[in-house]
PDB file of C-alpha atoms in Angstrom:
ATOM      1  CA  MET A   1     -41.705-109.417 131.811  1.00 48.00           C
ATOM      2  CA  LYS A   2     -38.582-107.039 131.603  1.00 49.00           C
ATOM      3  CA  LYS A   3     -38.217-104.766 128.718  1.00 51.00           C
ATOM      4  CA  GLU A   4     -34.944-103.770 127.303  1.00 53.00           C
ATOM      5  CA  ALA A   5     -34.002-100.011 127.344  1.00 54.00           C
ATOM      6  CA  HIS A   6     -34.556 -98.121 124.263  1.00 56.00           C
ATOM      7  CA  THR A   7     -31.693 -95.869 122.942  1.00 57.00           C
ATOM      8  CA  HIS A   8     -31.948 -93.305 120.332  1.00 54.00           C
ATOM      9  CA  THR A   9     -29.194 -91.506 118.566  1.00 56.00           C
ATOM     10  CA  LEU A  10     -29.295 -87.767 117.653  1.00 57.00           C
ATOM     11  CA  ALA A  11     -29.355 -88.764 113.989  1.00 63.00           C
ATOM     12  CA  SER A  12     -32.400 -91.063 114.331  1.00 75.00           C
ATOM     13  CA  SER A  13     -34.537 -88.799 116.624  1.00 81.00           C
ATOM     14  CA  PRO A  14     -36.695 -85.954 115.277  1.00 85.00           C
ATOM     15  CA  VAL A  15     -36.079 -82.600 116.579  1.00 91.00           C
ATOM     16  CA  TRP A  16     -39.191 -82.344 118.604  1.00 90.00           C
ATOM     17  CA  HIS A  17     -38.855 -78.789 119.943  1.00 92.00           C
ATOM     18  CA  GLY A  18     -38.575 -77.578 116.194  1.00 93.00           C
ATOM     19  CA  MET A  19     -41.642 -79.343 114.959  1.00 94.00           C
ATOM     20  CA  HIS A  20     -45.142 -78.143 114.846  1.00 93.00           C
ATOM     21  CA  LEU A  21     -47.738 -79.791 117.064  1.00 92.00           C
ATOM     22  CA  SER A  22     -49.675 -81.268 114.191  1.00 91.00           C
ATOM     23  CA  ASP A  23     -46.447 -82.742 112.749  1.00 92.00           C
ATOM     24  CA  ILE A  24     -45.564 -84.350 116.160  1.00 91.00           C
ATOM     25  CA  ALA A  25     -49.105 -85.635 116.500  1.00 90.00           C
ATOM     26  CA  ALA A  26     -49.090 -87.175 113.048  1.00 90.00           C
ATOM     27  CA  HIS A  27     -45.525 -88.737 113.672  1.00 90.00           C
ATOM     28  CA  LEU A  28     -46.758 -90.355 116.806  1.00 87.00           C
ATOM     29  CA  SER A  29     -50.072 -91.337 115.520  1.00 86.00           C
ATOM     30  CA  ALA A  30     -51.985 -89.474 118.221  1.00 88.00           C
ATOM     31  CA  ASP A  31     -54.821 -86.936 118.323  1.00 89.00           C
ATOM     32  CA  PRO A  32     -53.796 -83.823 120.342  1.00 89.00           C
ATOM     33  CA  GLU A  33     -57.463 -83.399 121.491  1.00 90.00           C
ATOM     34  CA  GLN A  34     -58.321 -87.061 122.258  1.00 90.00           C
ATOM     35  CA  GLY A  35     -54.947 -88.704 122.987  1.00 89.00           C
ATOM     36  CA  LEU A  36     -54.426 -92.218 122.154  1.00 88.00           C
ATOM     37  CA  SER A  37     -57.273 -94.773 121.929  1.00 88.00           C
ATOM     38  CA  GLN A  38     -57.433 -97.515 124.653  1.00 92.00           C
ATOM     39  CA  GLU A  39     -56.300-100.086 122.028  1.00 92.00           C
ATOM     40  CA  GLU A  40     -53.383 -97.939 120.909  1.00 90.00           C
ATOM     41  CA  ALA A  41     -52.323 -97.157 124.444  1.00 92.00           C
ATOM     42  CA  GLN A  42     -52.345-100.880 125.435  1.00 95.00           C
ATOM     43  CA  GLU A  43     -50.417-101.848 122.274  1.00 94.00           C
ATOM     44  CA  ARG A  44     -47.691 -99.325 122.987  1.00 92.00           C
ATOM     45  CA  LEU A  45     -47.556-100.421 126.686  1.00 94.00           C
ATOM     46  CA  ASN A  46     -47.111-104.125 125.366  1.00 96.00           C
ATOM     47  CA  ARG A  47     -44.489-102.985 122.749  1.00 93.00           C
ATOM     48  CA  LEU A  48     -42.498-100.510 124.745  1.00 91.00           C
ATOM     49  CA  GLY A  49     -43.105-101.351 128.415  1.00 92.00           C
ATOM     50  CA  LEU A  50     -43.804 -98.894 131.192  1.00 92.00           C
ATOM     51  CA  ASN A  51     -42.541 -95.406 131.032  1.00 89.00           C
ATOM     52  CA  GLN A  52     -40.148 -95.691 134.009  1.00 90.00           C
ATOM     53  CA  LEU A  53     -36.671 -94.717 134.627  1.00 87.00           C
ATOM     54  CA  VAL A  54     -34.286 -97.618 135.252  1.00 85.00           C
ATOM     55  CA  GLU A  55     -33.015 -97.477 138.738  1.00 85.00           C
ATOM     56  CA  ARG A  56     -29.212 -97.646 139.098  1.00 86.00           C
ATOM     57  CA  GLY A  57     -27.401 -98.903 142.199  1.00 87.00           C
ATOM     58  CA  THR A  58     -25.899 -96.215 144.505  1.00 89.00           C
ATOM     59  CA  ARG A  59     -22.209 -95.825 144.527  1.00 88.00           C
ATOM     60  CA  PRO A  60     -20.411 -96.030 147.889  1.00 92.00           C
ATOM     61  CA  ALA A  61     -19.020 -92.626 149.360  1.00 92.00           C
ATOM     62  CA  TRP A  62     -15.456 -93.813 148.889  1.00 92.00           C
ATOM     63  CA  ARG A  63     -16.007 -94.270 145.208  1.00 91.00           C
ATOM     64  CA  LEU A  64     -17.611 -90.730 144.759  1.00 89.00           C
ATOM     65  CA  LEU A  65     -14.516 -89.334 146.559  1.00 88.00           C
ATOM     66  CA  LEU A  66     -12.095 -91.313 144.350  1.00 88.00           C
ATOM     67  CA  ASP A  67     -13.863 -90.124 141.260  1.00 87.00           C
ATOM     68  CA  GLN A  68     -13.253 -86.518 142.203  1.00 85.00           C
ATOM     69  CA  PHE A  69      -9.588 -87.183 141.601  1.00 82.00           C
ATOM     70  CA  THR A  70      -9.686 -88.834 138.268  1.00 85.00           C
ATOM     71  CA  SER A  71      -9.718 -85.708 136.079  1.00 86.00           C
ATOM     72  CA  VAL A  72      -6.215 -84.576 134.917  1.00 89.00           C
ATOM     73  CA  LEU A  73      -7.223 -81.045 135.586  1.00 90.00           C
ATOM     74  CA  VAL A  74      -8.039 -81.788 139.310  1.00 87.00           C
ATOM     75  CA  ILE A  75      -4.677 -83.649 139.707  1.00 87.00           C
ATOM     76  CA  VAL A  76      -2.817 -80.674 138.241  1.00 90.00           C
ATOM     77  CA  LEU A  77      -4.527 -78.338 140.659  1.00 90.00           C
ATOM     78  CA  VAL A  78      -3.893 -80.581 143.616  1.00 87.00           C
ATOM     79  CA  VAL A  79      -0.151 -80.808 142.624  1.00 91.00           C
ATOM     80  CA  ALA A  80       0.046 -77.132 142.093  1.00 94.00           C
ATOM     81  CA  ALA A  81      -1.555 -76.447 145.537  1.00 91.00           C
ATOM     82  CA  VAL A  82       1.135 -78.539 147.300  1.00 87.00           C
TER      83      VAL A  82
END
């Protein structure tokens, strides 16, 4: 079963680094000492899927080289160097 990627915007995400640990634990419904219960962990796994990064395909070397010259500033510098 494939899960779709979750996206968050800055407006909807809490400022985690500015929150107190107890507030974060309450927000996530977790106990800092015990962690999640087995049932809660399984429910989140079913709802959210595995905590994995999505692999993206590699780009060919010629495309990487071409991408180096798509910036206006780089083009101006190349023209100025000639």
